[in-house]
Each structure stands twice: as structure tokens, then as C-alpha cells.
Coordinates of C-alpha atoms in Angstrom, one line a residue:
M62 CA 20.2 -116.8 0.8
A63 CA 20.1 -114.3 3.6
S64 CA 16.7 -113.3 5.1
P65 CA 15.3 -110.0 3.7
G66 CA 15.2 -108.4 7.1
R67 CA 18.9 -108.7 7.7
T68 CA 20.6 -105.4 7.2
T69 CA 24.1 -105.9 8.7
G70 CA 27.0 -108.2 8.0
P71 CA 28.8 -109.1 4.8
A72 CA 26.9 -109.6 1.5
P73 CA 26.3 -113.2 0.2
T74 CA 28.8 -114.3 -2.3
V75 CA 28.7 -116.7 -5.4
G76 CA 31.9 -118.1 -6.3
G77 CA 33.9 -115.5 -4.3
Q78 CA 32.0 -112.5 -5.9
P79 CA 29.2 -110.6 -4.4
A80 CA 25.8 -111.8 -5.7
A81 CA 23.5 -109.3 -7.2
L82 CA 20.2 -108.6 -5.3
P83 CA 16.9 -107.6 -7.0
A84 CA 16.5 -103.8 -6.9
Q85 CA 12.9 -104.1 -5.6
A86 CA 14.0 -106.1 -2.6
S87 CA 17.1 -104.1 -1.7
A88 CA 15.5 -100.6 -2.0
P89 CA 13.2 -100.8 1.0
A90 CA 15.3 -103.1 3.1
E91 CA 18.7 -101.5 2.7
P92 CA 18.4 -97.7 1.8
L93 CA 22.3 -97.4 2.4
A94 CA 24.7 -100.2 1.5
V95 CA 27.0 -100.8 4.5
A96 CA 30.5 -102.0 3.7
S97 CA 32.6 -104.3 5.7
P98 CA 34.7 -103.0 8.6
E99 CA 37.9 -103.5 6.6
A100 CA 36.4 -101.5 3.7
Q101 CA 35.3 -98.8 6.1
E102 CA 38.7 -98.4 7.6
T103 CA 40.4 -98.4 4.1
R104 CA 38.0 -95.7 2.9
A105 CA 38.3 -93.6 6.0
A106 CA 42.0 -93.4 6.0
P107 CA 42.3 -91.1 3.1
A108 CA 39.5 -88.9 4.3
K109 CA 41.2 -88.6 7.7
E110 CA 44.4 -87.6 5.9
N111 CA 42.5 -85.0 3.9
Q112 CA 40.9 -83.6 7.0
V113 CA 44.2 -83.2 8.7
D114 CA 45.8 -81.6 5.6
L115 CA 42.9 -79.1 5.3
G116 CA 42.7 -78.4 8.9
A117 CA 39.0 -79.5 9.2
D118 CA 37.6 -80.3 12.6
V119 CA 34.9 -82.8 11.9
P120 CA 34.3 -85.2 14.8
E121 CA 33.9 -88.9 14.2
A122 CA 30.5 -90.5 14.8
H123 CA 31.8 -93.4 16.8
A124 CA 34.8 -91.7 18.4
S125 CA 35.2 -90.9 22.1
P126 CA 34.3 -87.4 23.5
P127 CA 37.0 -84.8 22.7
Q128 CA 39.5 -84.2 25.5
K129 CA 39.9 -80.5 26.8
S130 CA 42.8 -78.7 25.3
W131 CA 45.9 -77.8 27.3
L132 CA 44.9 -74.1 27.4
V133 CA 41.4 -74.9 28.9
R134 CA 42.9 -77.2 31.5
H135 CA 45.6 -74.7 32.4
F136 CA 43.0 -71.8 32.7
S137 CA 40.8 -74.0 35.0
L138 CA 43.8 -74.7 37.1
L139 CA 44.7 -71.0 37.4
L140 CA 41.1 -70.2 38.4
R141 CA 41.2 -73.0 41.1
R142 CA 44.5 -71.7 42.5
D143 CA 43.1 -68.1 42.4
R144 CA 40.1 -69.1 44.6
Q145 CA 42.4 -71.0 47.0
A146 CA 44.7 -68.0 47.3
Q147 CA 41.6 -65.8 48.1
K148 CA 40.5 -68.2 50.8
A149 CA 44.1 -68.3 52.2
G150 CA 44.3 -64.5 52.2
Q151 CA 41.0 -64.2 54.0
L152 CA 42.0 -66.7 56.6
F153 CA 45.4 -65.1 57.3
S154 CA 43.9 -61.6 57.5
G155 CA 41.1 -62.8 59.8
L156 CA 43.7 -64.5 62.1
L157 CA 45.7 -61.2 62.2
A158 CA 42.6 -59.3 63.3
L159 CA 41.7 -61.9 65.9
N160 CA 45.2 -61.8 67.5
V161 CA 45.1 -58.0 67.6
L162 CA 41.7 -58.1 69.3
F163 CA 42.9 -60.6 71.8
L164 CA 45.9 -58.6 72.6
G165 CA 43.9 -55.4 73.0
G166 CA 41.2 -57.1 75.0
A167 CA 43.8 -58.5 77.4
F168 CA 45.2 -55.0 78.0
I169 CA 41.7 -53.5 78.6
C170 CA 40.6 -56.4 80.9
S171 CA 43.8 -56.0 82.8
M172 CA 43.2 -52.2 83.2
I173 CA 39.7 -52.9 84.5
F174 CA 40.6 -55.7 87.0
N175 CA 44.2 -54.7 87.9
N176 CA 44.6 -51.0 87.4
V177 CA 47.9 -50.9 89.3
A178 CA 49.9 -53.2 86.9
V179 CA 48.2 -52.0 83.6
T180 CA 47.0 -48.4 83.6
L181 CA 44.9 -46.5 81.2
G182 CA 48.0 -44.9 79.8
D183 CA 49.3 -48.3 78.7
V184 CA 46.1 -49.0 76.7
W185 CA 46.4 -45.6 75.2
I186 CA 49.9 -46.3 74.1
L187 CA 48.9 -49.6 72.5
L188 CA 46.0 -48.0 70.7
A189 CA 48.2 -45.2 69.6
A190 CA 50.6 -47.7 67.9
L191 CA 47.7 -49.5 66.3
K192 CA 46.2 -46.1 65.0
A193 CA 49.7 -45.2 63.6
L194 CA 50.0 -48.5 61.7
S195 CA 46.5 -48.3 60.3
L196 CA 47.1 -44.6 59.4
L197 CA 50.2 -45.6 57.4
W198 CA 48.2 -48.3 55.6
L199 CA 45.4 -46.0 54.8
L200 CA 47.8 -43.5 53.2
Y201 CA 49.6 -46.2 51.3
Y202 CA 46.3 -47.6 50.0
V203 CA 45.2 -44.2 48.6
A204 CA 48.7 -43.3 47.2
G205 CA 49.9 -46.7 46.3
T206 CA 47.4 -49.5 45.8
T207 CA 44.6 -47.5 44.1
C208 CA 47.0 -45.8 41.7
R209 CA 48.3 -49.0 40.2
T210 CA 47.2 -50.1 36.8
H211 CA 44.0 -52.2 36.9
A212 CA 43.8 -51.8 40.7
V213 CA 40.1 -51.0 40.9
L214 CA 38.3 -52.5 37.9
Y215 CA 34.9 -52.9 39.6
R216 CA 32.9 -51.0 42.2
D217 CA 30.1 -52.6 44.3
P218 CA 26.9 -50.7 43.5
H219 CA 25.3 -52.0 46.8
A220 CA 28.1 -51.0 49.1
G221 CA 28.4 -47.5 50.6
S222 CA 24.9 -46.2 50.3
I223 CA 24.1 -42.6 50.8
W224 CA 23.0 -43.0 54.3
V225 CA 26.2 -45.0 55.2
Q226 CA 28.4 -42.3 53.7
G227 CA 26.4 -39.5 55.4
S228 CA 26.7 -41.2 58.7
L229 CA 30.5 -41.6 58.3
L230 CA 30.8 -37.8 57.7
L231 CA 28.3 -36.9 60.5
F232 CA 29.6 -39.2 63.2
G233 CA 33.3 -38.7 62.2
S234 CA 32.8 -34.9 62.5
C235 CA 31.2 -35.3 65.9
T236 CA 34.0 -37.6 67.1
V237 CA 36.6 -35.1 66.0
C238 CA 34.7 -32.4 67.9
L239 CA 34.6 -34.8 70.9
N240 CA 38.3 -35.0 71.0
V241 CA 38.7 -31.3 70.5
F242 CA 36.6 -30.8 73.6
R243 CA 38.7 -33.4 75.3
V244 CA 41.9 -31.5 74.4
G245 CA 40.3 -28.2 75.6
Y246 CA 39.3 -29.8 78.9
D247 CA 42.7 -31.2 79.5
M248 CA 44.3 -27.9 78.7
S249 CA 42.1 -26.1 81.2
H250 CA 43.6 -28.5 83.8
I251 CA 47.2 -28.4 82.5
H252 CA 48.5 -27.2 85.9
C253 CA 47.6 -30.6 87.4
K254 CA 47.9 -32.9 84.4
S255 CA 50.7 -34.4 82.3
Q256 CA 51.2 -32.8 78.9
L257 CA 51.6 -36.3 77.5
E258 CA 47.8 -36.8 77.8
L259 CA 47.3 -34.2 75.1
I260 CA 49.1 -36.4 72.5
F261 CA 46.6 -39.3 72.4
P262 CA 43.5 -37.1 71.5
A263 CA 45.6 -35.4 68.8
I264 CA 46.6 -38.8 67.3
E265 CA 42.9 -39.8 67.3
I266 CA 41.8 -36.6 65.6
I267 CA 44.4 -37.3 62.7
F268 CA 43.5 -41.0 62.5
I269 CA 39.7 -40.3 62.4
S270 CA 40.0 -37.5 59.8
V271 CA 42.1 -39.6 57.4
Q272 CA 40.0 -42.8 57.9
T273 CA 36.7 -40.9 57.3
W274 CA 38.1 -39.5 54.1
V275 CA 39.4 -42.9 52.8
L276 CA 36.3 -44.8 53.6
W277 CA 34.0 -42.1 52.1
K278 CA 35.9 -42.1 48.9
H279 CA 36.8 -45.9 48.5
C280 CA 34.0 -47.7 50.2
K281 CA 32.8 -49.2 46.9
D282 CA 36.2 -50.5 45.8
C283 CA 36.8 -54.0 44.6
V284 CA 40.7 -54.1 44.6
Q285 CA 42.3 -56.5 42.3
V286 CA 46.0 -55.9 43.1
Q287 CA 48.0 -56.5 46.3
T288 CA 44.9 -58.4 47.6
N289 CA 46.6 -60.0 50.6
F290 CA 48.3 -56.8 51.8
T291 CA 45.0 -55.0 51.4
R292 CA 43.0 -57.6 53.3
C293 CA 45.6 -57.5 56.2
G294 CA 45.4 -53.7 56.2
L295 CA 41.6 -53.7 56.3
M296 CA 41.4 -56.2 59.2
L297 CA 44.1 -54.3 61.1
T298 CA 42.1 -51.1 60.8
L299 CA 38.8 -52.9 61.6
A300 CA 40.4 -54.5 64.7
T301 CA 41.6 -50.9 65.8
N302 CA 38.1 -49.5 65.5
L303 CA 36.8 -52.4 67.5
L304 CA 39.3 -51.9 70.3
M305 CA 38.5 -48.1 70.3
W306 CA 34.8 -49.1 70.7
V307 CA 35.5 -51.6 73.5
L308 CA 37.5 -48.9 75.4
A309 CA 34.9 -46.3 75.0
V310 CA 32.2 -48.7 76.3
T311 CA 34.1 -49.7 79.4
N312 CA 36.3 -46.7 80.3
D313 CA 34.5 -44.3 82.5
S314 CA 37.5 -42.4 83.8
M315 CA 36.5 -39.1 82.2
H316 CA 33.0 -39.4 83.5
R317 CA 34.3 -40.1 87.0
E318 CA 36.7 -37.2 86.8
I319 CA 33.9 -34.7 85.7
E320 CA 31.7 -36.1 88.5
A321 CA 34.5 -35.8 91.1
E322 CA 35.1 -32.1 89.9
L323 CA 31.4 -31.3 90.3
N324 CA 31.4 -32.7 93.8
A325 CA 34.5 -30.7 94.6
L326 CA 33.0 -27.5 93.4
M327 CA 29.9 -28.1 95.6
E328 CA 32.3 -28.7 98.6
K329 CA 34.3 -25.6 97.8
F330 CA 31.2 -23.5 97.7
S331 CA 30.1 -24.9 101.1
G332 CA 33.5 -23.8 102.6
N333 CA 35.3 -27.1 102.6
D334 CA 38.8 -27.6 101.2
T335 CA 39.4 -30.2 98.5
N336 CA 42.4 -31.6 96.8
T337 CA 40.7 -32.3 93.5
C338 CA 42.1 -30.7 90.4
L339 CA 39.8 -27.8 89.5
C340 CA 39.4 -25.9 86.3
L341 CA 41.1 -22.4 86.0
N342 CA 38.1 -21.0 84.0
A343 CA 34.7 -22.4 85.2
T344 CA 32.8 -21.1 82.1
V345 CA 35.1 -22.5 79.6
C346 CA 35.3 -25.8 81.4
E347 CA 31.5 -26.0 81.6
V348 CA 31.4 -25.8 77.7
F349 CA 34.0 -28.5 77.2
R350 CA 32.3 -30.7 79.9
K351 CA 28.8 -30.4 78.3
G352 CA 30.2 -30.9 74.8
Y353 CA 32.1 -34.0 75.7
L354 CA 29.2 -35.6 77.6
M355 CA 26.8 -34.9 74.7
L356 CA 29.1 -36.1 71.9
Y357 CA 30.4 -39.2 73.7
P358 CA 27.8 -41.7 72.2
F359 CA 28.8 -40.5 68.7
S360 CA 32.4 -41.9 69.1
T361 CA 31.1 -45.4 69.8
E362 CA 28.6 -45.1 66.9
Y363 CA 31.4 -43.9 64.6
C364 CA 33.5 -47.0 65.4
L365 CA 30.7 -49.4 64.7
I366 CA 29.9 -47.8 61.3
C367 CA 33.6 -47.9 60.3
C368 CA 33.8 -51.6 61.2
A369 CA 30.8 -52.3 59.0
V370 CA 32.2 -50.4 56.0
L371 CA 35.7 -52.0 56.5
F372 CA 34.2 -55.5 56.5
V373 CA 32.3 -54.9 53.2
M374 CA 35.5 -53.6 51.6
W375 CA 37.4 -56.7 53.0
K376 CA 34.7 -59.0 51.3
N377 CA 35.1 -57.1 48.0
V378 CA 38.8 -57.5 47.7
G379 CA 39.5 -59.6 44.7
R380 CA 35.8 -59.8 43.7
R381 CA 35.0 -59.6 40.1
L382 CA 31.5 -58.3 39.0
A383 CA 29.7 -58.8 35.7
P384 CA 29.9 -55.7 33.4
H385 CA 26.2 -54.9 33.9
A386 CA 26.4 -55.4 37.7
S387 CA 29.2 -52.8 38.2
A388 CA 26.9 -50.0 37.1
H389 CA 24.6 -48.5 39.7
P390 CA 21.2 -50.0 39.3
S391 CA 18.5 -47.5 38.2
T392 CA 16.9 -47.0 41.7
P393 CA 13.8 -44.9 41.5
P394 CA 14.0 -41.6 43.4
F395 CA 12.3 -41.2 46.8
H396 CA 8.9 -39.6 46.3
L397 CA 5.9 -39.6 48.7
L398 CA 3.6 -41.0 45.9
G399 CA 0.5 -42.7 47.3
A400 CA 1.4 -42.1 50.9
I401 CA -0.7 -39.7 53.0
F402 CA -1.6 -41.0 56.4
G403 CA 1.9 -42.5 57.0
P404 CA 3.7 -39.1 56.8
L405 CA 1.0 -37.3 58.8
L406 CA 1.2 -39.7 61.7
G407 CA 4.9 -39.9 61.5
L408 CA 5.3 -36.1 61.6
L409 CA 3.0 -36.0 64.6
V410 CA 5.2 -38.5 66.5
L411 CA 8.4 -36.4 65.3
V412 CA 6.9 -33.1 66.7
A413 CA 5.9 -34.9 70.0
G414 CA 9.3 -36.4 70.3
I415 CA 11.1 -33.1 69.7
C416 CA 8.9 -31.4 72.4
V417 CA 9.7 -34.3 74.9
F418 CA 13.5 -34.1 74.0
V419 CA 13.6 -30.3 74.5
L420 CA 11.8 -30.5 77.9
F421 CA 14.0 -33.2 79.2
Q422 CA 17.1 -31.5 78.0
I423 CA 16.2 -28.3 79.7
E424 CA 15.5 -30.1 82.9
A425 CA 18.7 -32.2 82.7
S426 CA 20.8 -29.0 82.5
G427 CA 19.9 -28.4 86.3
P428 CA 21.3 -30.3 89.3
T429 CA 18.6 -32.9 89.5
I430 CA 15.8 -34.1 87.2
A431 CA 12.2 -34.2 88.6
R432 CA 10.4 -37.5 88.4
Q433 CA 7.5 -36.2 86.3
Y434 CA 10.0 -35.7 83.4
F435 CA 11.0 -39.3 83.5
T436 CA 7.3 -40.2 83.6
L437 CA 6.7 -38.0 80.5
Y438 CA 9.6 -39.6 78.6
Y439 CA 8.6 -43.2 79.4
A440 CA 4.9 -42.4 78.6
F441 CA 5.8 -41.1 75.2
Y442 CA 7.7 -44.4 74.4
A443 CA 4.7 -46.4 75.8
A444 CA 2.4 -44.7 73.4
V445 CA 4.6 -44.9 70.3
L446 CA 6.1 -48.4 70.5
P447 CA 2.8 -50.3 70.3
A448 CA 1.8 -48.3 67.3
M449 CA 5.1 -49.2 65.6
S450 CA 4.7 -52.8 66.5
L451 CA 1.1 -53.0 65.0
A452 CA 2.4 -51.3 61.8
C453 CA 5.3 -53.8 61.5
L454 CA 2.9 -56.8 62.1
A455 CA 0.4 -55.4 59.5
G456 CA 3.3 -54.9 57.0
T457 CA 4.5 -58.4 57.6
A458 CA 1.0 -59.8 56.9
I459 CA 0.8 -57.8 53.7
H460 CA 4.1 -59.2 52.6
G461 CA 2.7 -62.6 52.9
L462 CA -0.3 -61.7 50.7
E463 CA 1.9 -60.2 48.0
E464 CA 2.7 -61.9 44.6
R465 CA 6.2 -60.6 44.4
E466 CA 8.7 -63.4 44.2
L467 CA 11.6 -63.6 46.6
D468 CA 15.0 -62.4 45.5
T469 CA 17.3 -65.4 45.9
L470 CA 20.4 -64.0 44.2
K471 CA 23.6 -63.9 46.2
N472 CA 24.0 -60.4 47.6
P473 CA 26.8 -59.9 50.3
T474 CA 25.7 -56.3 51.1
R475 CA 22.1 -57.4 51.9
S476 CA 23.4 -60.4 54.0
L477 CA 25.4 -58.0 56.0
D478 CA 22.5 -55.7 56.3
V479 CA 20.4 -58.5 57.8
V480 CA 23.2 -59.5 60.2
L481 CA 23.8 -55.8 61.4
L482 CA 20.1 -55.3 61.8
M483 CA 19.7 -58.4 64.0
G484 CA 22.9 -57.7 65.9
A485 CA 22.3 -54.1 66.6
A486 CA 18.9 -54.9 68.0
L487 CA 20.6 -56.8 70.9
G488 CA 21.8 -53.5 72.4
Q489 CA 18.5 -51.9 73.5
M490 CA 17.0 -55.4 74.1
G491 CA 19.9 -56.2 76.4
I492 CA 19.3 -52.9 78.4
A493 CA 15.6 -53.7 78.5
Y494 CA 16.1 -57.2 80.0
F495 CA 18.5 -55.8 82.6
S496 CA 15.9 -53.2 83.5
I497 CA 13.1 -55.8 83.8
V498 CA 15.2 -57.8 86.3
A499 CA 16.1 -54.7 88.4
I500 CA 12.4 -53.5 88.5
V501 CA 10.9 -56.9 89.4
A502 CA 13.5 -57.5 92.1
T503 CA 13.1 -54.0 93.7
R504 CA 10.0 -51.9 93.6
P505 CA 7.5 -53.0 90.7
H506 CA 4.5 -51.2 92.2
E507 CA 5.5 -47.5 91.7
L508 CA 4.1 -45.7 88.8
L509 CA 7.5 -44.7 87.2
N510 CA 8.7 -48.3 87.6
R511 CA 5.6 -49.6 86.0
L512 CA 6.2 -47.3 83.1
I513 CA 9.8 -48.4 82.7
L514 CA 8.7 -52.0 82.9
A515 CA 6.0 -51.5 80.2
Y516 CA 8.6 -49.5 78.1
S517 CA 11.2 -52.4 78.3
L518 CA 8.6 -55.1 77.3
L519 CA 7.2 -53.0 74.4
L520 CA 10.7 -52.2 73.2
I521 CA 11.6 -55.8 72.9
L522 CA 8.4 -56.6 71.1
Q523 CA 8.9 -53.7 68.6
H524 CA 12.5 -54.8 67.8
I525 CA 11.3 -58.3 66.9
A526 CA 8.4 -57.0 64.8
Q527 CA 10.4 -54.5 63.0
N528 CA 13.1 -57.0 62.2
L529 CA 10.6 -59.3 60.6
F530 CA 9.1 -56.6 58.5
V531 CA 12.4 -55.1 57.3
I532 CA 14.1 -58.4 56.5
E533 CA 11.0 -59.7 54.7
G534 CA 10.9 -56.6 52.7
L535 CA 14.6 -56.7 51.8
H536 CA 14.2 -60.2 50.4
R537 CA 11.3 -59.2 48.2
R538 CA 12.1 -58.5 44.6
P539 CA 11.5 -54.7 43.8
L540 CA 8.9 -54.0 41.2
W541 CA 11.0 -51.4 39.4
E542 CA 13.8 -54.0 39.0
A543 CA 11.5 -56.6 37.6
A544 CA 10.1 -54.0 35.1
L545 CA 13.6 -53.0 34.0
E546 CA 14.7 -56.6 33.5
G547 CA 11.6 -57.3 31.5
L548 CA 12.4 -54.3 29.2
G549 CA 16.0 -55.6 28.9
E550 CA 14.9 -59.1 27.9
K551 CA 12.5 -57.6 25.3
Q552 CA 15.4 -55.6 23.9
D553 CA 17.6 -58.7 23.8
A554 CA 15.0 -60.7 22.0
E555 CA 15.0 -58.2 19.0
P556 CA 17.7 -58.6 16.4
H557 CA 20.9 -56.8 17.4
R558 CA 21.7 -53.8 15.3
R559 CA 23.6 -50.6 15.7
G560 CA 21.2 -48.1 17.0
S561 CA 21.3 -44.3 16.7
L562 CA 21.0 -41.7 19.5
L563 CA 17.5 -41.2 18.4
E564 CA 16.6 -44.9 19.0
L565 CA 18.4 -44.8 22.4
G566 CA 16.4 -41.7 23.4
Q567 CA 13.1 -43.4 22.4
G568 CA 14.0 -46.4 24.4
L569 CA 14.7 -44.4 27.5
R570 CA 11.4 -42.5 27.1
R571 CA 9.5 -45.8 26.8
A572 CA 11.2 -47.1 30.0
S573 CA 10.3 -43.8 31.8
R574 CA 6.7 -44.2 30.7
A575 CA 6.5 -47.7 31.8
Y576 CA 8.0 -46.7 35.3
I577 CA 5.5 -43.8 35.7
H578 CA 2.6 -46.1 34.7
S579 CA 3.7 -48.6 37.3
Y580 CA 3.9 -46.0 40.1
S581 CA 0.7 -44.2 39.2
H582 CA -1.4 -47.4 39.6
L583 CA -0.9 -48.5 43.2
N584 CA -3.1 -51.3 44.6
W585 CA -4.1 -51.4 48.2
K586 CA -1.2 -53.7 49.2
R587 CA 1.4 -51.4 47.7
R588 CA -0.2 -48.3 49.0
A589 CA -0.4 -49.9 52.6
L590 CA 3.3 -50.9 52.5
K591 CA 4.3 -47.4 51.5
E592 CA 2.2 -45.9 54.3
I593 CA 3.6 -48.2 56.8
S594 CA 7.2 -47.7 55.6
V595 CA 7.0 -43.9 55.8
F596 CA 5.4 -44.0 59.2
L597 CA 8.2 -46.2 60.5
I598 CA 10.9 -44.1 58.9
L599 CA 9.8 -41.0 60.8
C600 CA 9.3 -42.9 64.1
N601 CA 12.8 -44.4 63.9
V602 CA 14.3 -41.0 63.1
T603 CA 12.5 -39.7 66.2
L604 CA 13.8 -42.6 68.4
W605 CA 17.3 -42.1 66.9
M606 CA 17.4 -38.4 67.6
M607 CA 16.4 -38.7 71.3
P608 CA 19.3 -40.9 72.5
A609 CA 21.9 -39.7 69.9
F610 CA 21.8 -36.1 71.1
G611 CA 22.3 -36.6 74.9
I612 CA 19.0 -37.8 76.4
H613 CA 19.8 -40.8 78.6
P614 CA 17.1 -41.6 81.1
E615 CA 18.3 -45.1 81.4
F616 CA 21.4 -43.9 83.2
E617 CA 19.8 -40.8 84.9
N618 CA 16.8 -42.5 86.6
G619 CA 19.1 -44.1 89.2
L620 CA 17.1 -47.3 89.5
E621 CA 19.4 -49.7 87.6
K622 CA 22.5 -47.7 88.7
D623 CA 21.7 -48.4 92.3
F624 CA 20.8 -52.1 91.6
Y625 CA 23.8 -53.0 89.5
G626 CA 26.4 -50.5 90.7
Y627 CA 27.9 -47.5 88.8
R628 CA 30.7 -49.3 86.9
T629 CA 28.5 -52.3 85.8
W630 CA 25.6 -50.2 84.6
F631 CA 27.9 -47.7 82.9
T632 CA 29.4 -50.6 80.9
I633 CA 25.8 -52.0 80.1
V634 CA 24.5 -48.6 78.9
N635 CA 27.6 -47.7 76.9
F636 CA 27.4 -51.1 75.2
G637 CA 23.7 -51.2 74.4
L638 CA 23.1 -47.5 73.7
P639 CA 25.3 -46.9 70.7
L640 CA 24.0 -50.2 69.3
G641 CA 20.4 -48.9 69.7
V642 CA 21.3 -45.6 68.0
F643 CA 22.9 -47.7 65.2
Y644 CA 19.9 -49.9 65.0
R645 CA 17.6 -47.0 64.5
M646 CA 19.8 -45.5 61.8
H647 CA 20.3 -48.7 60.1
S648 CA 16.4 -49.4 60.2
V649 CA 15.8 -46.1 58.4
G650 CA 18.1 -47.3 55.5
G651 CA 16.3 -50.7 55.3
L652 CA 12.8 -49.0 55.4
V653 CA 13.8 -46.8 52.6
E654 CA 14.7 -49.8 50.5
V655 CA 11.3 -51.5 51.4
Y656 CA 9.5 -48.2 50.4
L657 CA 11.2 -48.1 47.1
G658 CA 10.7 -51.7 46.3
A659 CA 6.9 -51.7 47.1

């Protein structure tokens, strides 16, 4: 007899037949009779045949995990190959841009160090060829690539913000006007210049006009067809804009020509003869000369903005977005709700900056600039920069006290914003460090030099503090976004049904009431962040306006120019000044995002 606790194995037999067990003993011990393995296989065979015949898909209890179907494996292989093809296309287009940059950089460096073998005309010919190729690709992109079926299925909502598109149009228009002034200046000296020099500004006018229109219209595109060709075209155009920026930074031939003409005019008035090419109409030439010198920083600024937009478009080639992500997020409008002291202090800084700007520009129109105007300019900065630094440090401390969680989702546009913010800050900081070295090594005890030294140190501190505040604010999750997501989760939790237009309108009204309620109850931390953001926005607008429209005391005071030499200091200022203008403008965009998210 088997023990009552045994529940597996064959049943005991008597004379070759199964022995009957008492019902009372078998009921609790064996609720289900387990047959022998042979019997299980015999009974399972017809069941399997019936399942196959009926098309049933019932997995076996003891079978191995089901294998992936051929379709799933094939689809996974296609996805893997698509990712590899995207990486290969990005690598190839990046190498193309790198080779173009090296070639153009070699030409420009040869022009600087060996002006006899490689002249400025040779560099212009190379850039004209690159502009022509980029122009052909831009036209093909608009007329060919984007017109194909399923070419642009997605548009990046974070790319091409309003301030970026406005900057493209503003600086593009200023760069076109700059080349118009250049053509007018050359035509007024046509009796002693080659007519071929008029071709290069004309090509640049056409290139900038077409490029500005294409980037303004298609900066959000996520192209899905002809991806490799599109990447190469974008990288070629980006490399062309970078070379235009490098040439504008290092080429001072036009400035030297204007300075030589002014010196020749002074000698002519004093009765000395000169061989310098002089303008036929002095009044018209004065207009062209002033316009060219005032708009010159805009050309370098335009090239930098185009490079940023082209890089974002290059990253978005082949990118697929979720259906809800392709729609523009419901960003709240910009209202000065809950901000009082920030706008007032910011407007005070703006008015004072406009007064200083006007006084300096009036004085700069004369032959020389008095030292008291330099003192006024640097004293204004020495008063504004500490206030901005303290506001940024206070805002960073408030960010640390907030309960908002960090936004850890992958956002290529935000990552690029952070990189551009930190990279553009190097421009003014580099000029400041060069000024510190020149002042300490020469005359640090004079009043003006002390102000310049204090200005340089405060400028470095303000850039660091503002970068910390803006980057910390960009990585905080906006309150309006969290509220909208909570409303969406609540709607998803309800049973799905086909709603009417009346129900849709009621839902929108509920979301609007929740948004108004959220913004009508500001705690002290949110109110302080809004005050600080508005104050910094107006301060950055003021500090953007002064160097962008022609006030350049760093080059006019003569201290650093005498210490480093004209050519070296010209390159340093033309490298750092456009980056500084770009930094102020980019900071305004980041501070607006911080204000809206608070």
C-alpha cells in the first residue's frame, strides 16, 4: 500500500488492475487524478490535432517560451539597419563639413600669413563657389525634397522659436543692407577699383536672401526622405556660414581702407598730395561708410544664428516624433502677472542705457571721443552688472528651494540651448580676460583703467551667475505643463467614449479655469522668480542693444589696441563681440522660458 501523502506516480495495482481507494482518503489527498506520462501523451495528441484544425492558439503549460515570428524578427532587423544608416549618414555629412572647414580655414590662414601667394580675392572665389553650391541645394530642398510624398511627416515644436525666427529676419535684413552699402561704396570708387569686386557682394545678397527665407519657413522640419542628401546639404551650408563668420572676424581690409581714406582726406585738406583712392562724392560715401561700419557686427551675428538653426535641422533629419509631440505644446502667453518691481527696475536700466547709448553715439560721430564718455559708459556697466549678478544668484537659490521636479526627458533643442548659452558666453569673457591682462601690465592706477578692470571682472561674474540661473530654470519642469499632463491623465482614466463638441468645449473651459487658478495664486517663490526673470530680460535687452547698434568702446578706447596691436585686437573684438551679442539675445529667449515655467 502507498502512503497517503504520496500524490504522484502510478496507482497501486492488484493483479494487473488498478486498485480501488476509499473515497474518504482520496478526496483530500488527491483532488485531481494524475495519469501516467504515456496516458497524458495519448490524450494530448487528439487535443493538439483539434487545436491545429480549429486554429486555436493555446500555449502548453510545460512548453518552452514561444519564438518570435518571422515578421517581428524582420521588422526588428529593419529598425536596426535604419538606425545604423542614420548614424552612417550623420558621420559622412559631418566629415564633409569638416573637410570644407579645413579647406576654407587653410585659405583664410594663408591669406593672413602670406598675402602674396593667397589673396583676399582667392578666398572670395572659394566662398562664392560654396555659396553657389549651397544655394542650389537650398532651392532643390524647397522645390524637390519637401514636395515629395511623406517628406515632412513631423515638425519639431521646440525648434525655431519666435525669437529665433525674428532674429533670422532681423539680422538677415541687416546683412543684406550691409552688402548694399558695400556695393554702393565700391561703385563710388569704381574709377580705381575692379568691377569684379561688385560680383561677390551681389552673390552674397542672393545667398542670404534665399537662405533666410528657407530657414524661416522650414526650420521645424523633420525630413523623412532623401535623408543622406539632406544631411550633406545642411552640413555644406553650415560650413559655408562658418567660413563666412571666420572671414568676417579676421578680415579687416575694408576697415583699413576706410581708415586710409580718412587719413588721405585729412592730408588733402592740409595741402599734401596723396595716391589713395578717394571717393567721387564725399556725402554719399559718408553714408555708405557709416552704414557699413554700423551694420558690420550683424553679419557675424547672422552667420552664428544660421549655424545654430542648420544644426538643429540636421539633428532632426530622419527623426520620428510621437503623435502628441508633433503638436505645439500649449505654452501660456507672456503676461506680466504678479511682476511689479522687476519691470520697473528693468525699465529704469533700459532708459539709462538708451541715454548712455545716444550720448556715446553723438560723441563717436566726431573725430575723437572724450575720455569722460568712456568713463560714463563703463560706470553704467559697473552699476548694472552687480545688480544682475545678485539677481541671478538669488534666483538660483530660490530654484534650490522649489519643489518642482527636474525635467529629465530627452530634449535636443534644450541641450543645444545650453551648449549655445555656455559657448556664446566665452566671447565677452575672452575680451574681458584680454583687457585685464592689458590693464594690469600697463597703467592700472588711472581712473578709466580702474573702471575697465572692474567692468571686466564684473562681466565675467555676471556671465557665470546668469548661466547658472538660466540653465537651472530650463531644467525645471514648467507648472503649466504638469497641470496639463495631470488633466490628460484624468481624461485617460475615464472610460473612452465618443464625445460631442459640447463635451470638448466643457473640457477646454475646465482646463482654462485650472490654468487661471494656478496663475492667480502665486507664492513668494514663484513671484520672486518672475520678478527676477523680467528684470534680467530688460537688462539683457539693454546690454544687447548697445553693442549691436555700433557702440564699441572696447575698440575705441585705444588701450588694448596699443597693447596687442591693431590686427590682433581687431580679430579678438570681432570674435568676441558677435558672440556677446548672440549671448544676450539667446539669454532673453532662455529667460522668457524661465518666466513662463515659474
